XYZ file of C-alpha atoms in Angstrom:
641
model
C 9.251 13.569 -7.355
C 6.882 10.618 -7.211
C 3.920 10.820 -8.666
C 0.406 10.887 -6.210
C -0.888 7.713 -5.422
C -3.464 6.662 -7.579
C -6.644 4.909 -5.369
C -8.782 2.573 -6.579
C -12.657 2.702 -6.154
C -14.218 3.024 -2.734
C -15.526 -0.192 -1.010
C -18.888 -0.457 -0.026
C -19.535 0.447 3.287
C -21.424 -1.981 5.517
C -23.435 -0.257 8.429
C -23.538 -2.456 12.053
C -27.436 -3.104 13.071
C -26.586 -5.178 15.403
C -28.374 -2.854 18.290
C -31.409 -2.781 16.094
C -34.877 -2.558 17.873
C -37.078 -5.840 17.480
C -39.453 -5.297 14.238
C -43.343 -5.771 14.899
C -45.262 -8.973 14.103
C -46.693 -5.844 11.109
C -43.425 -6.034 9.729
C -42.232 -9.148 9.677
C -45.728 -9.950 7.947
C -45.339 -7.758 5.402
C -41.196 -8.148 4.498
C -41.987 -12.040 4.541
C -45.478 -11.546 1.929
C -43.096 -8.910 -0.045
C -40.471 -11.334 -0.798
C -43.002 -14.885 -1.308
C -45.951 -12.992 -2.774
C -48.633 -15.913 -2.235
C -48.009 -19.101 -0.625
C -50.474 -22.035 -0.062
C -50.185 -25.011 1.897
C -52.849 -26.971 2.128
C -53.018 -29.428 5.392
C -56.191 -31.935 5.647
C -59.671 -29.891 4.792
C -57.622 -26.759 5.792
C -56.256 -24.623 2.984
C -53.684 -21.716 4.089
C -53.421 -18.784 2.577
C -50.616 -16.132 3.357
C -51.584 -12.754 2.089
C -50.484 -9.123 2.848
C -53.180 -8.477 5.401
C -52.065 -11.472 7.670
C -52.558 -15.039 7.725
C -56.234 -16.091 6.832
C -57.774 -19.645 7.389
C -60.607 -20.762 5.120
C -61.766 -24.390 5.721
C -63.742 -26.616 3.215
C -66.813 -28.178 5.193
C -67.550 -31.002 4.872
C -71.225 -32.217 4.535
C -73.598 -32.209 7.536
C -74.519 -35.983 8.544
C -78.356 -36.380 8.561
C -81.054 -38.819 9.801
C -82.606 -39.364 6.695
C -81.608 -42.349 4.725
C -82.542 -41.067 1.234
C -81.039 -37.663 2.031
C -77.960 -39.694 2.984
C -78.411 -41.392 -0.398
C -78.363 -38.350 -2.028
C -82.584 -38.299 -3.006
C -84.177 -35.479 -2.920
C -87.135 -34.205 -1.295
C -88.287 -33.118 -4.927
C -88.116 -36.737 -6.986
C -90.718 -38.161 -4.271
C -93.552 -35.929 -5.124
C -96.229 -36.411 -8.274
C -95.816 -35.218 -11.974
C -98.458 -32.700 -11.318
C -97.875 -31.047 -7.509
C -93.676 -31.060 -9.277
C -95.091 -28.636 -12.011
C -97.740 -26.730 -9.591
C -94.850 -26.176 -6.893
C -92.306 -25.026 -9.819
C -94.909 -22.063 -11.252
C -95.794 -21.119 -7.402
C -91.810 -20.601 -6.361
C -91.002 -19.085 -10.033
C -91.900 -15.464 -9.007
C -90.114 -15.352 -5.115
C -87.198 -17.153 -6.627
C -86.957 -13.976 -9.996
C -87.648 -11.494 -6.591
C -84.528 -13.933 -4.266
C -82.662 -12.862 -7.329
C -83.457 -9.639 -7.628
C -82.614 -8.795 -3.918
C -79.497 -11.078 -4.283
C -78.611 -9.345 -6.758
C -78.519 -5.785 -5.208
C -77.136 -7.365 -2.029
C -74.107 -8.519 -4.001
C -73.675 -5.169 -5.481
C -73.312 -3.103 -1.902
C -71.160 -5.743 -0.381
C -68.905 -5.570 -3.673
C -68.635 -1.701 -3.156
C -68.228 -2.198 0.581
C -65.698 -4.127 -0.063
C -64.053 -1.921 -2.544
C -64.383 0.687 -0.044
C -62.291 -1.510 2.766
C -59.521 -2.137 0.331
C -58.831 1.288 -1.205
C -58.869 2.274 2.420
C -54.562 1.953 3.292
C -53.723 0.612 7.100
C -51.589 3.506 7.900
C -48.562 2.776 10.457
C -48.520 5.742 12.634
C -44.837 5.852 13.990
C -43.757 7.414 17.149
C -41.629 10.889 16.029
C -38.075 11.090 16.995
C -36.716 12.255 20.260
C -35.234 15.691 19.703
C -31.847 15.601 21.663
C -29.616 17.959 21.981
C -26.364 18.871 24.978
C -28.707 20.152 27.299
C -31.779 18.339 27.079
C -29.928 14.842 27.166
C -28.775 15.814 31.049
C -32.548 15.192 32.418
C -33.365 11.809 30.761
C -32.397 8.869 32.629
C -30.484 6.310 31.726
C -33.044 3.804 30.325
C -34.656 6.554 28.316
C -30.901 7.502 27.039
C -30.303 3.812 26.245
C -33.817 3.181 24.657
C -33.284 7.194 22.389
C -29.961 6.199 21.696
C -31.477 2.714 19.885
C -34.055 4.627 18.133
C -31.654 7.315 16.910
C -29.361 4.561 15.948
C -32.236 2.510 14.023
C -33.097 5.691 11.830
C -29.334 6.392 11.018
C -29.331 2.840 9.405
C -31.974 3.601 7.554
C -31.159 6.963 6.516
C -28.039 5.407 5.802
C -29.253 2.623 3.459
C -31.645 5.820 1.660
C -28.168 6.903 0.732
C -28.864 10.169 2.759
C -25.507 10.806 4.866
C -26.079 14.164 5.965
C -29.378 13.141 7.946
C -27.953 9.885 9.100
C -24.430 11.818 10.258
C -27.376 13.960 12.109
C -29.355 11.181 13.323
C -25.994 9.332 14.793
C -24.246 12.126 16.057
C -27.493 12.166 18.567
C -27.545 8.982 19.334
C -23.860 9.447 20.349
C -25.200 12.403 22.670
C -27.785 10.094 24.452
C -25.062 6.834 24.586
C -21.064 7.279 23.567
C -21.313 3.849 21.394
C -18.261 2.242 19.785
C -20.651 0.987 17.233
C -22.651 4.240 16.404
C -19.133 6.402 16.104
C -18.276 3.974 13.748
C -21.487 4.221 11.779
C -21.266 7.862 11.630
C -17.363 7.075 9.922
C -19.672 4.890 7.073
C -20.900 7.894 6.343
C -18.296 10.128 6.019
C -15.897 7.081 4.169
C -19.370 7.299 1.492
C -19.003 11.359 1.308
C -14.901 11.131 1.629
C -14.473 13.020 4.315
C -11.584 11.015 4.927
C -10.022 12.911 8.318
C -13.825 12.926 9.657
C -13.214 9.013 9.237
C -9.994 9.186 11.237
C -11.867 10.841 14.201
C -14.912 9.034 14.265
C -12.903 5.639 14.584
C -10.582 6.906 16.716
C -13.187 7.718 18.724
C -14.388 4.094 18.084
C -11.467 2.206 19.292
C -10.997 4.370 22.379
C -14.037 2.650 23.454
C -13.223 -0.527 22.054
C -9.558 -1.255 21.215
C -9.928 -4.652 19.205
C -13.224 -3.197 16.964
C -12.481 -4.778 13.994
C -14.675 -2.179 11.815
C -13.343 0.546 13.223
C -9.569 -0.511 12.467
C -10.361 -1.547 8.928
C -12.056 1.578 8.704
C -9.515 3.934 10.094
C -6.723 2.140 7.778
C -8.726 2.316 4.474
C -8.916 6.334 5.571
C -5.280 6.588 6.087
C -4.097 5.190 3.123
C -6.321 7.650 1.235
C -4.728 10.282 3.307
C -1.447 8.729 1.927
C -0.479 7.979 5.538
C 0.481 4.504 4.507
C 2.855 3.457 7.814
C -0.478 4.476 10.034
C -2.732 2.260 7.556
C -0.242 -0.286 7.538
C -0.562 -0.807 11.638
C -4.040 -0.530 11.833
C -4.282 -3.268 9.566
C -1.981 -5.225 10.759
C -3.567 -5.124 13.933
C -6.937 -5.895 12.344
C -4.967 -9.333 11.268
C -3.580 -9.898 14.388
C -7.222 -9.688 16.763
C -8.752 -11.765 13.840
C -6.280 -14.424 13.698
C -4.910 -13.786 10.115
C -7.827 -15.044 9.326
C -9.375 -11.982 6.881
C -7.696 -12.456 2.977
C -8.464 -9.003 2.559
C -6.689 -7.675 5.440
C -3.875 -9.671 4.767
C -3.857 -8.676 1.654
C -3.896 -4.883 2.792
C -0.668 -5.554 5.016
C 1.037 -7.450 2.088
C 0.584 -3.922 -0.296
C 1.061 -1.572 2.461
C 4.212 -3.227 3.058
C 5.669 -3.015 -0.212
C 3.671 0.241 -0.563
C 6.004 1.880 2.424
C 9.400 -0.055 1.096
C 8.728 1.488 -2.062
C 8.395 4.970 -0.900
C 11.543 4.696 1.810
C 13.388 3.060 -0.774
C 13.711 5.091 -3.401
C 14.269 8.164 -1.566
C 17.395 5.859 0.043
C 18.455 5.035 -3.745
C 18.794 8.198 -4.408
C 20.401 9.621 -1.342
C 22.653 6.998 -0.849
C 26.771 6.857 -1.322
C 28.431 5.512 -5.153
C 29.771 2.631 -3.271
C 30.930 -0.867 -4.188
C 28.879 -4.196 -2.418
C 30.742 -6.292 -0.374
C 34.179 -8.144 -1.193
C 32.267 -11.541 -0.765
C 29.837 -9.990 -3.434
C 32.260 -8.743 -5.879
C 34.451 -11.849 -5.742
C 31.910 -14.155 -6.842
C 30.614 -11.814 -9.525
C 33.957 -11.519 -10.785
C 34.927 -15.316 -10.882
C 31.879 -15.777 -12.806
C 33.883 -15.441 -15.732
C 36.230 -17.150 -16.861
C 40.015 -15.873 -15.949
C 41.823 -14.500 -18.546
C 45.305 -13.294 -19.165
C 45.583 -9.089 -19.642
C 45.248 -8.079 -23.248
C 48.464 -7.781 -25.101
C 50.165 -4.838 -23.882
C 48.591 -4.061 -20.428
C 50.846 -7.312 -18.774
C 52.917 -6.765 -15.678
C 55.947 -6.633 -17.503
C 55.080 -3.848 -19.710
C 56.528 -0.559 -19.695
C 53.538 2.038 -18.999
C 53.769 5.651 -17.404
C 51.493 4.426 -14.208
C 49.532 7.933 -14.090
C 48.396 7.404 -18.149
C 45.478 5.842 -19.452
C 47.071 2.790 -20.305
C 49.260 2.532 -16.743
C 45.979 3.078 -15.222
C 43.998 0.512 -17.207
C 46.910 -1.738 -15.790
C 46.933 -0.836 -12.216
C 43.533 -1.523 -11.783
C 44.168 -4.987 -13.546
C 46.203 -5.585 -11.067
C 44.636 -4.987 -7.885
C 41.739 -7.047 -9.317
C 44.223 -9.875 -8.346
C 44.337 -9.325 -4.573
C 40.918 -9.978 -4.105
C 40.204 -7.549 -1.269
C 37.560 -5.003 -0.527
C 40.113 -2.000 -0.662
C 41.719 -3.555 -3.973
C 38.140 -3.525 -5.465
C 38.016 -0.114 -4.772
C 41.725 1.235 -6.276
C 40.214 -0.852 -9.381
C 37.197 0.761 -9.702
C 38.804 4.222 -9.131
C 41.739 3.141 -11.907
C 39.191 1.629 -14.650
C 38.013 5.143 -14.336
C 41.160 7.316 -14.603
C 41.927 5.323 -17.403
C 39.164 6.505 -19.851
C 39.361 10.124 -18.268
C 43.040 10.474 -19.374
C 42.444 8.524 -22.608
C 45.126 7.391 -25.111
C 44.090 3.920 -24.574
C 44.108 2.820 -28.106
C 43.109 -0.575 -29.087
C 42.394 -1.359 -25.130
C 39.201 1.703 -25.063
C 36.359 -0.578 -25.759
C 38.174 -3.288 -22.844
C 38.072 -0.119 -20.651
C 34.453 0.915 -21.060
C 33.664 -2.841 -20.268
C 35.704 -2.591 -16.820
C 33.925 0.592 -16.069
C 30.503 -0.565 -16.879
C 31.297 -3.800 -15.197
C 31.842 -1.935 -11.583
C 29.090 0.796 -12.520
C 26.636 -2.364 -12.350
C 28.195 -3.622 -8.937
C 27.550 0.016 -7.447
C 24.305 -0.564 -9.079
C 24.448 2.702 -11.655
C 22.497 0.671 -14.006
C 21.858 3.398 -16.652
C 25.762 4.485 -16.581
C 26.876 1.001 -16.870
C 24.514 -0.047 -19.887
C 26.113 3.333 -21.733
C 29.431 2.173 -20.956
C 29.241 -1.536 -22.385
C 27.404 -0.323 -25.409
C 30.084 1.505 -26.041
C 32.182 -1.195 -25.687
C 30.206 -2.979 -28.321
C 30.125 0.044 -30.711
C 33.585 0.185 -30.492
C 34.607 -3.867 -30.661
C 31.601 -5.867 -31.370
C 33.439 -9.291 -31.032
C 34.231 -8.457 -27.357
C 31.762 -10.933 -26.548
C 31.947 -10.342 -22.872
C 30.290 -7.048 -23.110
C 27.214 -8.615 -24.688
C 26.999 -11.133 -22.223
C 27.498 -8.330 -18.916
C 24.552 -6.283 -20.790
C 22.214 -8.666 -21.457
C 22.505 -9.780 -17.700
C 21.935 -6.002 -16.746
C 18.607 -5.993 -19.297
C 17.100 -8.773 -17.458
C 17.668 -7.900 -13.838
C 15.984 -4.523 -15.394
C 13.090 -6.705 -16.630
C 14.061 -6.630 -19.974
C 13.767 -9.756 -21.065
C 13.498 -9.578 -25.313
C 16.495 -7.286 -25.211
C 18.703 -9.624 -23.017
C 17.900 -12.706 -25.464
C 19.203 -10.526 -28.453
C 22.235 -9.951 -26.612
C 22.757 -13.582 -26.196
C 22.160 -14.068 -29.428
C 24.603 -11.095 -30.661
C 27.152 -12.551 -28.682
C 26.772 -16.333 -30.129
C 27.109 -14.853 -33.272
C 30.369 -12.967 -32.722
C 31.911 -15.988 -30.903
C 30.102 -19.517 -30.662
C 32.909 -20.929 -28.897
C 32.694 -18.749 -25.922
C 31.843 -20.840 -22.665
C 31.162 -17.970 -20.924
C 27.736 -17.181 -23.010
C 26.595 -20.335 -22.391
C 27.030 -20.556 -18.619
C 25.447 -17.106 -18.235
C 22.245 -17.656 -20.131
C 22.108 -20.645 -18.280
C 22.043 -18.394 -15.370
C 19.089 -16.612 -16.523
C 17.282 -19.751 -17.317
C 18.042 -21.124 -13.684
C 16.353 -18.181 -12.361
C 13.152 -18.223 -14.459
C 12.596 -21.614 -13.692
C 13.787 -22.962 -17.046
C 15.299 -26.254 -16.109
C 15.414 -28.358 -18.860
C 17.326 -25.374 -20.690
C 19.606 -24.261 -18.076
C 21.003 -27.491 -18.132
C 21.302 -27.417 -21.663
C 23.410 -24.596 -21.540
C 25.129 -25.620 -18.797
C 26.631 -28.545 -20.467
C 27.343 -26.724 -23.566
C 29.711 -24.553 -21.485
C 31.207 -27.537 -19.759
C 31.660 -28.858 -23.190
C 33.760 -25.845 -24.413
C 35.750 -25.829 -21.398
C 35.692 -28.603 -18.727
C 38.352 -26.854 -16.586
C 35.515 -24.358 -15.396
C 33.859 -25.478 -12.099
C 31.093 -23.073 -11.385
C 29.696 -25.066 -14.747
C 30.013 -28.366 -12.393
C 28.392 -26.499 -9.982
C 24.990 -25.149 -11.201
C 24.611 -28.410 -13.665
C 24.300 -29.851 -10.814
C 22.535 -27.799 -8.454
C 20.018 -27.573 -11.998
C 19.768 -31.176 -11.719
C 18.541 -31.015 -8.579
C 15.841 -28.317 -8.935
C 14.496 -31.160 -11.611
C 13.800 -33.464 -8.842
C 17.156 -35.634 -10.955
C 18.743 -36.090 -6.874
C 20.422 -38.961 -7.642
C 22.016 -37.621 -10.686
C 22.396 -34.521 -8.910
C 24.510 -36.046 -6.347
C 26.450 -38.077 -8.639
C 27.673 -34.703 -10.475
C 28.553 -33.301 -6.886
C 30.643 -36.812 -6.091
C 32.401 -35.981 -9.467
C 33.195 -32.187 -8.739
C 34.657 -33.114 -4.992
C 37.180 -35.318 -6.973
C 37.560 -33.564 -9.851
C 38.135 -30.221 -8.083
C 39.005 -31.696 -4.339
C 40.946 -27.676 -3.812
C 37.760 -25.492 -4.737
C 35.995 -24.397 -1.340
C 33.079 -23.746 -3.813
C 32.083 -27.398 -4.307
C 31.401 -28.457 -0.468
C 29.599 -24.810 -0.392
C 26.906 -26.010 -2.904
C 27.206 -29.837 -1.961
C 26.143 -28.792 1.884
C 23.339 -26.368 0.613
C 21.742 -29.662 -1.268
C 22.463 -31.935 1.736
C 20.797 -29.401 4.071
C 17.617 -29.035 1.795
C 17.399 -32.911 2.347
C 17.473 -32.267 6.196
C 20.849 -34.515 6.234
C 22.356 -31.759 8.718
C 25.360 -33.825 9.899
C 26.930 -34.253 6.188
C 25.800 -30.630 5.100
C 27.258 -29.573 8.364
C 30.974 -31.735 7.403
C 30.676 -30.187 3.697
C 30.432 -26.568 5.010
C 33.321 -27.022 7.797
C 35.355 -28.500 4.972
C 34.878 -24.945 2.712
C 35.766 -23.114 5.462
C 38.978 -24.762 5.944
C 39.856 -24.672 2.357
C 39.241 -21.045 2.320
C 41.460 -20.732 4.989
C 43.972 -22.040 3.368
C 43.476 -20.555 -0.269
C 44.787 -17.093 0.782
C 43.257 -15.436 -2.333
C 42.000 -12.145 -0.808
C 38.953 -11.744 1.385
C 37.478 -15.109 2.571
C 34.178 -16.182 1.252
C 31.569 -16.016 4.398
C 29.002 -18.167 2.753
C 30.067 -21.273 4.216
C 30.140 -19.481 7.563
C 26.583 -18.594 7.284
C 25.359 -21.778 5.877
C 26.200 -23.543 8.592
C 24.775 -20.714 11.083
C 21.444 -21.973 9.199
C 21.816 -25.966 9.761
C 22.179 -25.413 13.411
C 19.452 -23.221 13.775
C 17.562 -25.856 11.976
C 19.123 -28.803 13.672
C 19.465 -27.835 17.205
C 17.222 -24.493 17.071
C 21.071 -23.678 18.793
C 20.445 -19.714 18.455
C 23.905 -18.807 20.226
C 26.291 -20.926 17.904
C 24.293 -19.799 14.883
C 24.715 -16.198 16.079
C 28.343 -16.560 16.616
C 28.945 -18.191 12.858
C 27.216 -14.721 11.676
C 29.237 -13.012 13.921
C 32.482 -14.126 12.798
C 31.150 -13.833 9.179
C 30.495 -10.228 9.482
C 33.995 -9.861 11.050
C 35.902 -11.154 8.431
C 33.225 -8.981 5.646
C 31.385 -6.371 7.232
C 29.541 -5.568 4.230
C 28.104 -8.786 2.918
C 24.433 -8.238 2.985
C 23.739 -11.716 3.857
C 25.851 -12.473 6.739
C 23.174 -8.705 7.687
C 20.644 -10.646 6.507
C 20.482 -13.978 8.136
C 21.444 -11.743 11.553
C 18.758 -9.890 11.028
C 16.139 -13.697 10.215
C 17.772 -15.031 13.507
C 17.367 -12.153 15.877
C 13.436 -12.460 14.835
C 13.148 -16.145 14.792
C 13.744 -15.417 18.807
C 11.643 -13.110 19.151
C 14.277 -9.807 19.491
C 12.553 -7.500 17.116
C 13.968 -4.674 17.659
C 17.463 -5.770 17.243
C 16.363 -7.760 14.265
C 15.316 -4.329 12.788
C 18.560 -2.383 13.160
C 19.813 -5.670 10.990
C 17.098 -5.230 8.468
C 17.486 -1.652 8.225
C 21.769 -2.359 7.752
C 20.895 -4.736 4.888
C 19.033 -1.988 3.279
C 21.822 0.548 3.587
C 23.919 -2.405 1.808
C 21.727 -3.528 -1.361
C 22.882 -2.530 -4.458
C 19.866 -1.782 -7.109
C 16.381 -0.141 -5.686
C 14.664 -3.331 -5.903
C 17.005 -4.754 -3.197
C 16.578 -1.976 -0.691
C 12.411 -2.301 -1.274
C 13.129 -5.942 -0.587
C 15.393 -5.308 2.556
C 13.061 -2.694 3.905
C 10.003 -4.547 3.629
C 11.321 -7.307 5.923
C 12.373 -3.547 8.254
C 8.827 -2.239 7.717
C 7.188 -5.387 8.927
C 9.500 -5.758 12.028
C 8.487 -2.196 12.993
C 4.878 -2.243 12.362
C 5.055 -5.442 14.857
C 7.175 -3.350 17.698
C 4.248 -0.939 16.876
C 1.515 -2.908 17.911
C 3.140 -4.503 20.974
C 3.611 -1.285 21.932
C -0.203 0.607 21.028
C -1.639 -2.883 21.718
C -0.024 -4.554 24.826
C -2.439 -7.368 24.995
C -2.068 -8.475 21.564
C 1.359 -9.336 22.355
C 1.031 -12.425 24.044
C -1.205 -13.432 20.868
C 1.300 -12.244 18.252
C 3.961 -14.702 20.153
C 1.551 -17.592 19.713
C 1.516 -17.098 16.244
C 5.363 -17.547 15.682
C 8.171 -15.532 14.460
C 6.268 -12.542 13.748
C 5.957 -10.685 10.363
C 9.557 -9.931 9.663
C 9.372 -12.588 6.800
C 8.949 -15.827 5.878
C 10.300 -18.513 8.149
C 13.855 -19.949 7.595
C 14.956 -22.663 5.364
């Protein structure tokens, strides 16, 4: 049972105000002083001052012209009288200027404490109180006065909102919704109840929302955080899809949401289709090439053709399924798994028990029983530790598990049993490739071709390595050398054509891949390897755009293997690229029944997931259809190469 999902912290929620009443000339004043305090400008003689009781102007006077030339000067009236009427005028205005003071004095005093008085006195704001609203006295307003309560209401749910107090703004809202059904204020009132996590209030509120208002972004993005708390992740996942879609693709976060919801519903789907899914093999085309990544090698000593075995013992068995190995089918895969099994369950297998647990563990992996498998070649290795092989199939196993420092030892194990094997080289070369580790694939690469020359899948990826270094020309020469050195392997035009197509030169890559096909006609070794098939299906599609020959190629692949996942697969990427989702989905959805490990399926039903959630929307949202067209392919995946 999986465990609950675990939800990270809750998003602040941004309240719309965009129906908010105009403020007064008071408060605009007073927000602007609040935040700048005390400006000045000073223009001219005229100095500015912004304070919190309004704008104030005080001017600086100049002095008053005059008629008199010395007062113009500057002389006073004073300097032009005598010595004596100076000192006779100065005792007489001594005593009215001590009793000017006096009074000036007291006069200062009251004006100070009348101005005291002014300023300790507050400019109370008397607002207007609330309509009261309810079901039945909302029927006799009009409709201005419903408009102008519903604005009101609306104006004090933001602000009980922003006080933190939900309740009263849920109130406050809900009235407001009474006087005007508003996309905006049911969404408002869903702010709230996202703060108190009332997470199916949420759901209604913006469902209420988007009845009104189908492409209200908030509302969407509001609904889908809800339902993924809910854990109804496939709802979440097409509201927010449908959020990207109205805004373009043009909100990260969004996107973002789609991308996890996406792997988020894979995930779940997928492992509950791990685990209720058949033991079954992969396809033929699958197996083949897994096989043939090994060197071939005659049977052990003993389990030939030509020896005498009871067929129904361990040993007879351990040789039948040998033997089928050979025919290279999808039915002879099977009688080999099934015999590789018998084998150990009826036992006496002697010196060939630790070669047996490495068969079994080698088609436990293919069926993807990755715990069963890794028993079964460690107990190869307990019981033969210089079958290198084993190390080499389990440290490929760690890694594809994620298991990286364990797959390295193994590597290492194995050089240290056998340094002469060509087969560890090639392998960890693999694993290099896919980490991105040029420089050391190649290295390893060569060592293998070193050790063995005769081996062509070494050719192959050195070259294909070479490549991925941006070395094209030497990548090409290597190619040149494999077509002559190995003109009879279908393989080498395969991988020659994949390089020429990647360098849009469609007409050779197009001649390579006919050229495989034909030589896989004619090898007759057991099922025929589709990949050419499909390859080509890809350069016309990116050629031409010629849809009906590409479908055919897939066609005709899927004939010839009905299980190969990617012949499913590149069905599945065509069907979409035209716009047929919901045939494209059915493919999807087959490629999922046919991955092998969990990760697979989550990767196969993402790309089923997506194609869905689109047929969703074109369905709950007609008119985004046309825009979803406009936009390409769709969200079943990334384009084609």
């Amino acid at each position: 049972m999986s465990s609950p999902p675990v939800f990270s912290p809750r998003p602040p929620v941004v309240v719309d105000t965009t129906l908010s009443s105009t403020p007064s000339l008071w408060d605009r004043a007073s927000n602007w002083v609040s935040e700048n305090k005390t400006v000045v400008y000073t223009v001219g003689a005229v100095a500015v001052v912004v304070t919190g009781a309004g704008v104030v102007y005080y001017l600086t006077q100049p002095p008053r012209p005059t008629s008199d030339p010395e007062k113009a000067l500057g002389v006073s009236e004073e300097k032009r009288k005598s010595k004596k009427e100076r000192r006779k005028g100065k005792k007489q205005a001594e005593e009215p200027k001590r009793e000017e003071k006096a009074a000036a004095a007291t006069k200062d005093r009251s004006t100070a404490a009348a101005t005291s008085a002014e300023k300790a006195t507050p400019i109370v704001k008397v607002e207007e109180p609330l309509p009261e609203v309810d079901e039945t006295t909302v029927e006799k307003l009009s409709a201005q006065e419903r408009k102008d309560y519903a604005a009101r209401l609306k104006d004090a749910g933001n602000k009980a909102y922003g006080a933190k107090k939900y309740t009263e703004a849920i109130d406050l809202y809900a009235k407001a919704i009474l006087c005007k059904p508003d996309p905006i204020f049911y969404s408002n009132r869903a702010a709230c109840y996202n703060a108190l996590g009332d997470w199916e209030k949420v759901v209604e509120d913006t469902t209420a929302a988007l009845a009104l208002n189908s492409e209200y972004l908030k509302a969407l993005n509001r609904r889908a955080n809800a339902y993924e708390h809910l854990g109804r992740n496939s709802d979440a996942l097409l509201d927010f899809t449908a959020s990207c879609i109205i805004d373009g693709f043009n909100n990260e976060q969004s996107a973002q949401s789609v991308e996890r919801l996406l792997r988020k519903v894979a995930e779940e789907k997928g492992k509950a289709m791990y685990a209720a899914r058949n033991r079954k093999l992969p396809s033929a085309t699958f197996v083949k090439n897994y096989l043939q990544s090994y060197r071939p090698r005659p049977p052990p000593p003993g389990l030939e053709e030509s020896a005498e075995l009871d067929p129904e013992s361990g040993l007879g068995q351990m040789r039948a399924g040998l033997m089928a190995l050979e025919k290279r089918t999808g039915e002879a895969y099977e009688s080999a798994a099934k015999a590789f099994e018998r084998a150990l369950e009826r036992g006496g297998l002697g010196e060939h028990e630790a070669f047996a647990y490495n068969m079994r563990g080698t088609f436990g992996y293919l069926m993807g029983e990755n715990d069963n498998a890794l028993a079964d070649l460690s107990k190869s290795i307990e019981l033969q530790p210089s079958l290198t092989q084993s190390y080499i199939k389990r440290a490929s196993m760690h890694y594809e598990l994620g298991n990286r420092e364990p797959a390295a030892k193994d590597f290492e194990r194995a050089v240290e049993q056998n340094a002469d094997d060509p087969d560890i080289y090639y392998h960890r070369a693999q694993l290099h490739f896919i980490l991105g580790e040029y420089t050391e694939a190649a290295q390893d690469y060569s060592k293998s071709i070193e050790l063995d020359r005769d081996f062509i899948f070494s050719h192959i990826q050195l070259g294909v390595t070479q490549y991925k270094m941006g070395s094209i020309a030497s990548s090409m020469a290597t190619f040149r050398r494999c077509a002559k050195n190995f003109d009879k392997v279908p393989d080498v035009y395969n991988y020659y054509g994949e390089l020429l197509l990647d360098q849009q030169k469609y007409e050779e890559a197009i001649e390579k891949f006919e050229k495989a096909v034909h030589m896989e006609k004619l090898a007759q070794a057991g099922v025929m390897n589709v990949l050419p098939l499909i390859n080509k299906a890809l350069a016309l599609f990116q050629w031409k755009q010629d849809y009906v020959e590409a479908e055919k190629l897939c066609q005709h692949a899927l004939t010839i293997d009905p299980e190969c996942d990617i012949a499913v697969a590149t069905m599945a990427q065509l069907l979409l690229q035209q716009g047929k989702a919901t045939e494209a989905l059915k493919y999807f959805e087959r490629a999922a029944e046919l991955s092998r490990t969990e990760g697979e399926i989550v990767n196969a039903l993402s790309y089923a997931e997506a194609t869905r959630t689109q047929l969703q929307v074109q369905e709950k949202y007609p008119q985004l259809a046309a825009r979803l067209q406009g936009m390409g392919a769709g969200l079943g995946g990334p384009p084609m190469r």
